[in-house]
Short mmCIF file of C-alpha atoms in Angstrom, two decimals:
data_model
loop_
_atom_site.label_atom_id
_atom_site.label_comp_id
_atom_site.label_asym_id
_atom_site.label_seq_id
_atom_site.Cartn_x
_atom_site.Cartn_y
_atom_site.Cartn_z
CA MET L 88 12.06 -20.77 -2.75
CA LEU L 89 10.37 -17.39 -3.22
CA VAL L 90 7.10 -17.23 -5.14
CA ARG L 91 8.66 -15.06 -7.84
CA ASP L 92 11.19 -17.87 -8.49
CA PHE L 93 8.59 -20.63 -8.99
CA GLU L 94 8.81 -22.33 -12.38
CA HIS L 95 6.40 -24.70 -14.11
CA GLY L 96 6.91 -28.13 -12.62
CA SER L 97 8.64 -26.94 -9.44
CA ASP L 98 8.04 -29.21 -6.44
CA LEU L 99 7.25 -27.27 -3.27
CA ASP L 100 7.65 -28.18 0.38
CA GLN L 101 7.62 -24.94 2.35
CA VAL L 102 5.67 -22.40 4.39
CA LEU L 103 3.51 -19.84 2.59
CA LEU L 104 1.09 -17.22 3.87
CA VAL L 105 -2.65 -17.56 3.26
CA ARG L 106 -3.57 -14.27 1.63
CA GLU L 107 -7.14 -15.23 0.72
CA ALA L 108 -9.39 -18.19 1.55
CA ASP L 109 -12.72 -18.33 -0.27
CA ARG L 110 -15.19 -21.18 0.29
CA ARG L 111 -17.12 -21.75 -2.94
CA GLN L 112 -19.90 -23.92 -4.30
CA ARG L 113 -19.28 -26.59 -6.92
CA ARG L 114 -21.72 -27.29 -9.73
CA ASP L 115 -22.55 -30.69 -8.24
CA GLY L 116 -23.54 -29.08 -4.94
CA GLY L 117 -20.28 -29.79 -3.15
CA GLU L 118 -17.76 -27.26 -1.93
CA PHE L 119 -14.19 -26.32 -2.73
CA LEU L 120 -11.73 -23.89 -1.25
CA LYS L 121 -9.97 -21.30 -3.40
CA LEU L 122 -6.78 -20.02 -1.82
CA VAL L 123 -4.22 -17.41 -2.65
CA LEU L 124 -0.89 -18.38 -1.07
CA GLY L 125 2.13 -16.15 -1.13
CA ASP L 126 5.16 -14.53 0.39
CA ARG L 127 6.77 -11.09 0.24
CA THR L 128 7.34 -11.45 -3.54
CA GLY L 129 3.87 -12.37 -4.73
CA GLY L 130 0.90 -14.73 -4.57
CA VAL L 131 -0.40 -17.76 -6.44
CA ALA L 132 -3.75 -19.56 -6.54
CA ALA L 133 -4.37 -23.01 -5.10
CA MET L 134 -7.50 -25.18 -4.92
CA ILE L 135 -8.61 -27.66 -2.29
CA TRP L 136 -11.36 -29.98 -3.49
CA ASP L 137 -11.66 -32.42 -0.57
CA ASP L 138 -12.04 -32.07 3.20
CA VAL L 139 -12.80 -28.37 2.89
CA SER L 140 -13.95 -27.96 6.50
CA GLN L 141 -10.75 -29.53 7.80
CA ALA L 142 -8.60 -27.40 5.50
CA LEU L 143 -10.31 -24.25 6.73
CA GLU L 144 -9.02 -24.95 10.23
CA HIS L 145 -5.52 -24.16 8.92
CA CYS L 146 -6.34 -21.82 6.04
CA ARG L 147 -7.45 -18.66 7.76
CA ALA L 148 -6.46 -15.56 5.83
CA GLY L 149 -3.29 -14.15 7.34
CA SER L 150 -2.07 -17.51 8.69
CA PRO L 151 1.11 -19.33 7.60
CA VAL L 152 0.64 -22.90 6.32
CA HIS L 153 3.05 -25.67 5.34
CA VAL L 154 2.40 -26.64 1.72
CA SER L 155 3.59 -29.64 -0.26
CA GLY L 156 2.72 -29.73 -3.93
CA ARG L 157 3.68 -28.72 -7.43
CA TYR L 158 3.64 -25.33 -9.13
CA GLU L 159 2.06 -25.51 -12.58
CA VAL L 160 1.18 -22.94 -15.23
CA HIS L 161 -1.92 -24.02 -17.14
CA GLN L 162 -2.68 -22.62 -20.56
CA ARG L 163 -6.30 -21.97 -19.54
CA TRP L 164 -6.22 -21.52 -15.75
CA GLY L 165 -2.87 -19.78 -15.32
CA ALA L 166 -0.47 -20.35 -12.44
CA GLN L 167 -1.64 -22.64 -9.64
CA ILE L 168 -0.27 -24.86 -6.91
CA ALA L 169 -1.47 -28.45 -7.10
CA ILE L 170 -1.58 -29.27 -3.37
CA ARG L 171 -0.60 -32.69 -2.09
CA ARG L 172 -0.54 -31.90 1.63
CA LEU L 173 -1.36 -28.83 3.66
CA GLY L 174 -1.02 -28.31 7.40
CA PRO L 175 -0.10 -25.80 10.09
CA ALA L 176 3.30 -24.13 9.98
CA LEU L 177 5.44 -25.04 12.96
CA ASP L 178 7.09 -22.25 14.93
CA GLY L 179 10.73 -21.89 13.94
CA SER L 180 10.23 -23.54 10.55
CA TYR L 181 10.05 -20.22 8.68
CA ASP L 182 11.09 -16.59 8.84
CA PRO L 183 8.01 -14.29 9.10
CA ALA L 184 9.97 -11.59 7.22
CA ASP L 185 9.98 -13.85 4.15
CA LEU L 186 6.17 -13.92 4.12
CA GLN L 187 5.13 -10.33 4.81
CA VAL L 188 5.74 -7.34 2.59
CA GLY L 189 6.94 -4.27 4.46
CA PRO L 190 8.37 -0.78 3.97
CA PRO L 191 11.98 -0.44 2.77
CA ARG L 192 12.77 2.04 5.55
CA GLU L 193 12.85 1.28 9.28
CA VAL L 194 9.69 2.40 11.05
CA ASP L 195 11.62 4.23 13.79
CA GLN L 196 13.50 6.20 11.14
CA MET L 197 10.26 7.15 9.37
CA GLU L 198 8.81 8.33 12.68
CA ALA L 199 11.90 10.44 13.34
CA ASP L 200 11.68 11.92 9.83
CA LEU L 201 7.99 12.75 10.32
CA ARG L 202 8.63 14.49 13.63
CA GLU L 203 11.48 16.46 12.09
CA LEU L 204 9.19 17.55 9.24
CA VAL L 205 6.35 18.49 11.62
CA GLY L 206 8.85 20.59 13.56
CA THR L 207 9.46 22.76 10.50
CA VAL L 208 5.81 23.91 10.32
CA GLN L 209 5.85 27.48 11.63
CA ASP L 210 2.13 28.31 11.56
CA PRO L 211 0.96 27.91 15.18
CA HIS L 212 -2.56 26.75 14.28
CA LEU L 213 -1.31 24.09 11.87
CA GLY L 214 1.28 23.09 14.46
CA ARG L 215 -1.49 22.51 17.03
CA LEU L 216 -3.47 20.49 14.50
CA LEU L 217 -0.50 18.27 13.66
CA ASP L 218 0.36 17.81 17.31
CA ALA L 219 -3.20 16.68 18.03
CA PHE L 220 -2.88 13.99 15.37
CA PHE L 221 0.75 13.00 15.68
CA GLY L 222 1.60 13.60 19.33
CA GLU L 223 3.55 10.58 20.56
CA HIS L 224 0.83 9.51 23.00
CA SER L 225 -2.21 10.22 20.83
CA GLU L 226 -4.53 7.39 19.80
CA THR L 227 -4.43 8.63 16.22
CA TRP L 228 -0.64 8.36 16.06
CA ALA L 229 -0.71 4.77 17.32
CA LEU L 230 -3.04 3.86 14.44
CA TYR L 231 -1.31 6.03 11.83
CA ARG L 232 2.05 4.44 12.61
CA ILE L 233 0.86 0.91 11.79
CA ALA L 234 -1.94 1.37 9.22
CA PRO L 235 -1.63 0.23 5.59
CA ALA L 236 -1.97 2.68 2.70
CA ALA L 237 -4.04 0.39 0.47
CA LYS L 238 -5.37 -3.12 -0.02
CA HIS L 239 -3.59 -3.94 -3.28
CA TYR L 240 -1.73 -1.38 -5.33
CA HIS L 241 0.81 0.62 -3.31
CA GLN L 242 2.17 0.35 0.23
CA ALA L 243 -0.43 -2.37 0.89
CA TYR L 244 1.25 -3.50 4.09
CA LEU L 245 1.54 -2.50 7.74
CA HIS L 246 3.21 0.92 8.22
CA GLY L 247 2.40 1.69 4.56
CA LEU L 248 0.30 4.75 5.42
CA LEU L 249 3.17 6.31 7.36
CA GLU L 250 5.57 5.56 4.52
CA HIS L 251 3.25 6.96 1.83
CA CYS L 252 2.15 10.14 3.62
CA LEU L 253 5.66 10.93 4.81
CA THR L 254 7.05 10.51 1.28
CA VAL L 255 4.32 12.72 -0.19
CA ALA L 256 4.84 15.37 2.50
CA GLN L 257 8.63 15.35 2.02
CA ALA L 258 8.15 15.78 -1.74
CA VAL L 259 5.67 18.61 -1.16
CA SER L 260 8.10 20.31 1.22
CA ALA L 261 10.97 20.01 -1.25
CA ILE L 262 9.09 21.35 -4.25
CA SER L 263 6.90 24.03 -2.62
CA GLY L 264 9.68 26.61 -2.76
CA MET L 265 10.10 26.17 -6.50
CA PHE L 266 6.72 27.69 -7.39
CA PRO L 267 5.48 31.11 -6.28
CA GLY L 268 2.38 31.53 -4.17
CA ILE L 269 2.41 28.17 -2.35
CA ASP L 270 1.85 28.17 1.42
CA ARG L 271 4.43 25.56 2.32
CA ASP L 272 3.13 24.94 5.87
CA LEU L 273 -0.41 24.41 4.60
CA ALA L 274 0.73 22.06 1.82
CA VAL L 275 2.87 19.94 4.17
CA THR L 276 0.03 19.72 6.69
CA GLY L 277 -2.41 18.66 3.98
CA ALA L 278 0.04 16.08 2.69
CA LEU L 279 0.47 14.49 6.12
CA LEU L 280 -3.31 14.40 6.66
CA HIS L 281 -4.62 13.70 3.15
CA ASP L 282 -5.11 9.94 3.70
CA ILE L 283 -6.09 10.08 7.38
CA GLY L 284 -9.45 8.50 6.51
CA LYS L 285 -7.66 5.22 5.81
CA LEU L 286 -7.37 4.74 9.57
CA GLU L 287 -11.06 3.86 9.50
CA ALA L 288 -11.32 2.57 5.93
CA TYR L 289 -8.85 -0.36 6.19
CA THR L 290 -8.16 -3.09 8.69
CA CYS L 291 -4.71 -3.51 10.20
CA ASP L 292 -5.11 -7.25 10.56
CA ALA L 293 -3.83 -9.65 7.92
CA PRO L 294 -5.10 -9.88 5.32
CA ILE L 295 -5.68 -6.16 4.78
CA ASP L 296 -9.28 -5.47 3.84
CA MET L 297 -11.78 -2.63 3.76
CA THR L 298 -13.94 -2.03 6.81
CA ASP L 299 -17.69 -1.60 6.65
CA ASP L 300 -17.22 2.17 7.10
CA GLY L 301 -14.65 2.17 4.30
CA ARG L 302 -17.06 0.46 1.92
CA LEU L 303 -20.13 2.46 2.93
CA GLN L 304 -18.59 5.94 3.27
CA GLY L 305 -15.18 5.98 1.61
CA GLU L 306 -11.81 7.07 2.93
CA ILE L 307 -12.12 10.70 1.79
CA PRO L 308 -15.37 11.48 3.69
CA LEU L 309 -14.03 9.60 6.71
CA GLY L 310 -10.85 11.67 6.65
CA TYR L 311 -12.75 14.93 6.11
CA TYR L 312 -14.99 14.39 9.12
CA ARG L 313 -12.13 13.24 11.34
CA VAL L 314 -10.10 16.38 10.62
CA ARG L 315 -13.10 18.70 10.75
CA ARG L 316 -14.19 17.37 14.16
CA LEU L 317 -10.71 17.89 15.57
CA ILE L 318 -10.40 21.41 14.11
CA GLU L 319 -13.71 22.33 15.75
CA ASP L 320 -12.18 21.38 19.10
CA LEU L 321 -9.16 23.65 18.56
CA HIS L 322 -10.14 27.03 19.99
CA GLY L 323 -9.45 29.95 17.66
CA PHE L 324 -8.54 27.91 14.60
CA PRO L 325 -9.04 30.30 11.64
CA GLU L 326 -12.03 29.45 9.48
CA GLY L 327 -10.20 30.16 6.22
CA LEU L 328 -7.28 27.97 7.21
CA ALA L 329 -9.65 25.15 8.15
CA GLN L 330 -11.34 25.48 4.76
CA SER L 331 -7.97 25.21 3.00
CA VAL L 332 -6.88 22.10 4.91
CA LEU L 333 -10.21 20.36 4.38
CA HIS L 334 -10.18 21.19 0.67
CA ILE L 335 -6.85 19.38 0.29
CA ILE L 336 -8.34 16.26 1.86
CA LEU L 337 -11.53 16.40 -0.22
CA SER L 338 -9.75 16.95 -3.54
CA HIS L 339 -6.59 14.87 -3.26
CA HIS L 340 -7.75 12.15 -5.71
CA GLY L 341 -7.86 14.88 -8.32
CA ALA L 342 -11.05 14.02 -10.20
CA LEU L 343 -14.68 13.21 -9.51
CA ALA L 344 -14.27 9.94 -11.39
CA HIS L 345 -11.53 8.92 -8.95
CA GLY L 346 -13.60 9.50 -5.82
CA SER L 347 -12.92 13.13 -4.95
CA PRO L 348 -16.15 15.07 -4.31
CA VAL L 349 -14.38 18.21 -5.60
CA VAL L 350 -11.34 18.80 -7.80
CA PRO L 351 -8.25 20.70 -6.59
CA ALA L 352 -8.94 24.44 -6.71
CA THR L 353 -5.93 25.83 -4.83
CA ARG L 354 -2.19 25.70 -5.42
CA GLU L 355 -1.66 23.64 -2.28
CA ALA L 356 -4.40 21.11 -3.11
CA THR L 357 -3.04 20.75 -6.65
CA LEU L 358 0.48 20.14 -5.37
CA VAL L 359 -0.65 17.54 -2.82
CA HIS L 360 -2.73 15.75 -5.45
CA MET L 361 0.17 15.60 -7.89
CA MET L 362 2.64 14.32 -5.30
CA ASP L 363 0.09 11.83 -3.96
CA ASN L 364 -0.52 10.48 -7.45
CA LEU L 365 3.23 10.29 -8.08
CA GLY L 366 3.84 8.51 -4.79
CA GLY L 367 1.12 5.96 -5.51
CA ARG L 368 2.35 5.21 -9.02
CA LEU L 369 5.98 4.87 -7.95
CA GLY L 370 4.79 2.66 -5.10
CA SER L 371 3.29 0.38 -7.76
CA PHE L 372 6.73 0.12 -9.38
CA ASP L 373 8.18 -0.92 -6.02
CA ARG L 374 5.53 -3.64 -5.70
CA LEU L 375 6.09 -4.92 -9.24
CA GLU L 376 9.88 -4.93 -8.92
CA ASN L 377 9.59 -6.91 -5.69
CA GLU L 378 7.57 -9.55 -7.58
CA LEU L 379 9.79 -9.53 -10.67
CA ALA L 380 11.38 -12.84 -11.63
CA PRO L 381 15.21 -12.83 -11.61
CA GLY L 382 16.59 -11.59 -14.93
CA ALA L 383 13.22 -10.26 -16.14
CA ALA L 384 13.04 -6.69 -17.44
CA TRP L 385 9.25 -6.40 -17.77
CA SER L 386 6.48 -7.06 -15.29
CA SER L 387 3.13 -8.41 -16.33
CA PHE L 388 0.31 -5.94 -17.13
CA ASP L 389 -0.63 -3.91 -14.07
CA ARG L 390 -4.02 -2.23 -13.68
CA ALA L 391 -2.65 0.58 -11.53
CA LEU L 392 -0.17 1.62 -14.25
CA GLY L 393 -2.24 0.64 -17.27
CA SER L 394 0.76 -1.21 -18.71
CA GLY L 395 3.63 -3.44 -17.76
CA ALA L 396 6.55 -1.88 -15.90
CA TYR L 397 10.04 -1.86 -17.41
CA PHE L 398 13.07 -2.33 -15.17
CA GLY L 399 15.83 -2.55 -17.76
CA SER L 400 18.27 0.35 -18.18
CA ALA L 401 21.66 1.20 -19.63
CA THR L 402 23.19 1.08 -16.17
CA ARG L 403 21.74 -2.36 -15.41
CA THR L 404 22.21 -4.21 -18.69
CA GLY L 405 25.01 -2.38 -20.48
CA THR L 406 27.86 0.06 -20.05
CA PRO L 407 27.02 2.83 -17.56
CA ILE L 408 26.49 6.28 -19.08
CA THR L 409 29.20 8.73 -17.97
CA ALA L 410 29.33 12.51 -17.82
CA GLU L 411 31.51 12.44 -20.95
CA ASP L 412 28.75 10.59 -22.83
CA ARG L 413 26.26 13.34 -21.99
CA ARG L 414 28.35 16.13 -23.56
CA PRO L 415 27.26 17.22 -27.06
CA SER L 416 29.57 16.19 -29.85
CA ALA L 417 31.37 18.75 -32.00
CA ALA L 418 29.13 17.80 -34.94
CA ALA L 419 26.07 18.69 -32.91
#
């Protein structure tokens, strides 16, 4: 049974992934273990009150465990699993794909799409810069290919950074010709590099977490310095072009309140910010739909969106709208 299908009173006897394991102090001086167990459709809390040290041997974050218990929804405490037994998950007793969230597209296809997009960049200096980062045998590419895009909200899984940056860059490429004055090569380059600081800001091990550098410096400064150092090693790279690329990275969150040290001040930086914001928000819809209970039209409240997400539509719940329906009536 998938987590999104759990109902109050459901008896469980299955493998789940330990997303979080937090050893806490009880008021009486004892200890308890707060877990978040889940699969590719969501997570749910569980408490272990006895034999905490023994439970921790199995409950390392990122490890699968075999859980027997009951799923209950408490009026005060919310959804929890009341655990009866918990032990290691035996090899062959579960499908890892059921536990881990992943991108909807094949990684090899995303890599091919990225290389095709990079091949369209005509500016020789930007081409050298992209090749230094994304050359098939570069250390940066090996990390970029597997890294997550976030810890929680969007593409928070392995290969999520590749998925997110490729989607943003493809959107930037598609729309750049619709507005005058945009340097398409510059905008695409900035889109592919805008989140490069996440290579150092997040771990690639389950569960995904922020690194010390990510917490102390932030992904934008980390990305800025990584790109700036590499540009300085590229002989003859134009100073103005370097300034434009770095500005995209520094401003892509769009506002000081959202972590950007500067706001977008060029057409290309504005376009990358808008497409990045769109990609992140639509990625939140993907996450919420994946967790949606069968038959439900609304998700619960989501902090990233500031509301619940609605997945009902005329084409899903009623008669599909046709071209004839879209034509104005004679009365109109």
